[in-house]
mmCIF file of N, CA and C in Angstrom:
data_model
loop_
_atom_site.group_PDB
_atom_site.id
_atom_site.type_symbol
_atom_site.label_atom_id
_atom_site.label_comp_id
_atom_site.label_asym_id
_atom_site.label_seq_id
_atom_site.Cartn_x
_atom_site.Cartn_y
_atom_site.Cartn_z
ATOM 1 N N UNK G 137 128.481 122.147 92.107
ATOM 2 C CA UNK G 137 127.203 121.091 92.410
ATOM 3 C C UNK G 137 127.181 120.101 91.099
ATOM 4 N N UNK G 138 126.982 119.179 91.401
ATOM 5 C CA UNK G 138 126.720 118.044 90.178
ATOM 6 C C UNK G 138 125.069 117.485 90.468
ATOM 7 N N UNK G 139 124.520 117.399 89.271
ATOM 8 C CA UNK G 139 123.219 117.028 89.124
ATOM 9 C C UNK G 139 122.886 116.180 88.090
ATOM 10 N N UNK G 140 122.604 115.079 88.300
ATOM 11 C CA UNK G 140 122.093 114.128 86.860
ATOM 12 C C UNK G 140 120.471 114.002 87.218
ATOM 13 N N UNK G 141 120.018 113.930 86.098
ATOM 14 C CA UNK G 141 118.512 113.663 86.105
ATOM 15 C C UNK G 141 118.258 112.911 85.154
ATOM 16 N N UNK G 142 117.275 111.779 85.758
ATOM 17 C CA UNK G 142 116.723 110.501 84.882
ATOM 18 C C UNK G 142 117.635 109.772 83.969
ATOM 19 N N UNK G 143 119.078 109.634 84.145
ATOM 20 C CA UNK G 143 119.929 109.138 83.580
ATOM 21 C C UNK G 143 119.748 107.515 83.763
ATOM 22 N N UNK G 144 119.556 106.882 82.431
ATOM 23 C CA UNK G 144 119.739 105.396 81.992
ATOM 24 C C UNK G 144 120.700 104.874 81.188
ATOM 25 N N UNK G 145 121.010 103.735 81.286
ATOM 26 C CA UNK G 145 122.152 102.964 80.944
ATOM 27 C C UNK G 145 122.193 101.417 80.652
ATOM 28 N N UNK G 146 121.921 100.974 79.160
ATOM 29 C CA UNK G 146 121.129 99.813 78.797
ATOM 30 C C UNK G 146 122.448 99.101 77.989
ATOM 31 N N UNK G 147 122.805 97.831 78.497
ATOM 32 C CA UNK G 147 123.464 96.982 77.900
ATOM 33 C C UNK G 147 122.631 96.059 76.744
ATOM 34 N N UNK G 148 122.414 96.099 75.908
ATOM 35 C CA UNK G 148 121.462 95.272 75.390
ATOM 36 C C UNK G 148 120.171 95.186 75.977
ATOM 37 N N UNK G 149 119.602 93.743 76.631
ATOM 38 C CA UNK G 149 118.203 93.943 77.388
ATOM 39 C C UNK G 149 118.978 94.253 79.257
ATOM 40 N N UNK G 150 119.762 94.515 79.426
ATOM 41 C CA UNK G 150 120.366 94.734 80.835
ATOM 42 C C UNK G 150 120.317 95.906 81.155
ATOM 43 N N UNK G 151 119.640 96.130 82.107
ATOM 44 C CA UNK G 151 119.322 97.929 82.247
ATOM 45 C C UNK G 151 120.431 97.801 83.671
ATOM 46 N N UNK G 152 121.250 98.634 83.281
ATOM 47 C CA UNK G 152 122.548 98.666 84.311
ATOM 48 C C UNK G 152 122.033 99.724 85.557
ATOM 49 N N UNK G 153 121.446 100.931 84.893
ATOM 50 C CA UNK G 153 121.148 101.834 85.555
ATOM 51 C C UNK G 153 119.883 102.329 84.858
ATOM 52 N N UNK G 154 118.848 102.841 85.981
ATOM 53 C CA UNK G 154 117.468 102.849 84.972
ATOM 54 C C UNK G 154 116.917 104.147 86.124
ATOM 55 N N UNK G 155 116.702 105.157 84.977
ATOM 56 C CA UNK G 155 116.255 106.340 85.842
ATOM 57 C C UNK G 155 116.662 106.773 87.209
ATOM 58 N N UNK G 156 118.283 107.011 87.092
ATOM 59 C CA UNK G 156 118.715 107.413 88.335
ATOM 60 C C UNK G 156 118.779 108.961 88.168
ATOM 61 N N UNK G 157 118.321 109.857 89.411
ATOM 62 C CA UNK G 157 118.638 111.323 89.416
ATOM 63 C C UNK G 157 119.422 111.209 90.750
ATOM 64 N N UNK G 158 120.346 111.952 91.124
ATOM 65 C CA UNK G 158 121.471 112.468 91.658
ATOM 66 C C UNK G 158 121.686 113.811 92.015
ATOM 67 N N UNK G 159 121.765 114.379 93.001
ATOM 68 C CA UNK G 159 122.441 115.463 93.459
ATOM 69 C C UNK G 159 123.063 115.834 94.342
ATOM 70 N N UNK G 160 124.517 116.073 94.178
ATOM 71 C CA UNK G 160 125.605 116.345 94.784
ATOM 72 C C UNK G 160 125.901 117.899 94.986
ATOM 73 N N UNK G 161 125.412 118.453 96.128
ATOM 74 C CA UNK G 161 125.562 119.386 96.785
ATOM 75 C C UNK G 161 127.096 120.319 96.709
ATOM 76 N N UNK G 162 127.282 121.509 96.293
ATOM 77 C CA UNK G 162 128.995 122.036 96.408
ATOM 78 C C UNK G 162 129.367 121.785 97.635
ATOM 79 N N UNK G 163 130.741 121.209 97.877
ATOM 80 C CA UNK G 163 131.456 121.041 99.313
ATOM 81 C C UNK G 163 131.151 119.580 99.783
ATOM 82 N N UNK G 164 130.155 119.020 98.832
ATOM 83 C CA UNK G 164 130.043 117.591 99.623
ATOM 84 C C UNK G 164 131.269 116.952 99.128
ATOM 85 N N UNK G 165 131.581 115.406 99.417
ATOM 86 C CA UNK G 165 132.479 114.460 99.169
ATOM 87 C C UNK G 165 131.560 113.432 98.604
ATOM 88 N N UNK G 166 131.936 112.970 97.555
ATOM 89 C CA UNK G 166 131.217 111.677 97.195
ATOM 90 C C UNK G 166 132.154 110.400 96.333
ATOM 91 N N UNK G 167 131.360 109.438 96.910
ATOM 92 C CA UNK G 167 132.840 108.506 96.466
ATOM 93 C C UNK G 167 132.050 107.181 95.541
ATOM 94 N N UNK G 168 132.628 106.653 94.658
ATOM 95 C CA UNK G 168 131.647 105.484 94.052
ATOM 96 C C UNK G 168 132.858 104.436 94.212
ATOM 97 N N UNK G 169 131.929 103.221 94.784
ATOM 98 C CA UNK G 169 132.797 102.145 95.044
ATOM 99 C C UNK G 169 132.156 100.835 93.939
ATOM 100 N N UNK G 170 132.993 100.035 93.618
ATOM 101 C CA UNK G 170 132.712 99.007 92.590
ATOM 102 C C UNK G 170 133.994 98.185 92.426
ATOM 103 N N UNK G 171 133.667 96.937 92.177
ATOM 104 C CA UNK G 171 134.658 95.944 91.579
ATOM 105 C C UNK G 171 135.608 96.584 90.318
ATOM 106 N N UNK G 172 136.806 96.059 89.832
ATOM 107 C CA UNK G 172 137.806 96.156 88.664
ATOM 108 C C UNK G 172 136.776 95.644 87.983
ATOM 109 N N UNK G 173 136.473 96.587 86.691
ATOM 110 C CA UNK G 173 136.023 96.374 85.343
ATOM 111 C C UNK G 173 134.510 96.596 85.386
ATOM 112 N N UNK G 174 134.246 97.293 86.933
ATOM 113 C CA UNK G 174 132.582 97.448 86.858
ATOM 114 C C UNK G 174 131.943 98.750 86.244
ATOM 115 N N UNK G 175 133.074 99.119 85.398
ATOM 116 C CA UNK G 175 132.596 100.764 84.855
ATOM 117 C C UNK G 175 132.297 101.770 85.380
ATOM 118 N N UNK G 176 133.149 102.262 87.127
ATOM 119 C CA UNK G 176 133.017 103.296 87.475
ATOM 120 C C UNK G 176 133.732 104.421 86.559
ATOM 121 N N UNK G 177 134.805 104.460 85.610
ATOM 122 C CA UNK G 177 135.152 105.766 85.018
ATOM 123 C C UNK G 177 134.156 106.019 84.036
ATOM 124 N N UNK G 178 133.454 105.121 83.379
ATOM 125 C CA UNK G 178 132.709 105.325 82.433
ATOM 126 C C UNK G 178 131.407 106.243 82.749
#
């Protein structure tokens, strides 16, 4: 299981992620899509 609670990421004054809460139960398949250089691996 993966659980993220109230995650935020800011680049200066830009709020890239604000108060994200995410739960992925065991056995679920999750995909993150985005353009090259969007920070998916970060």
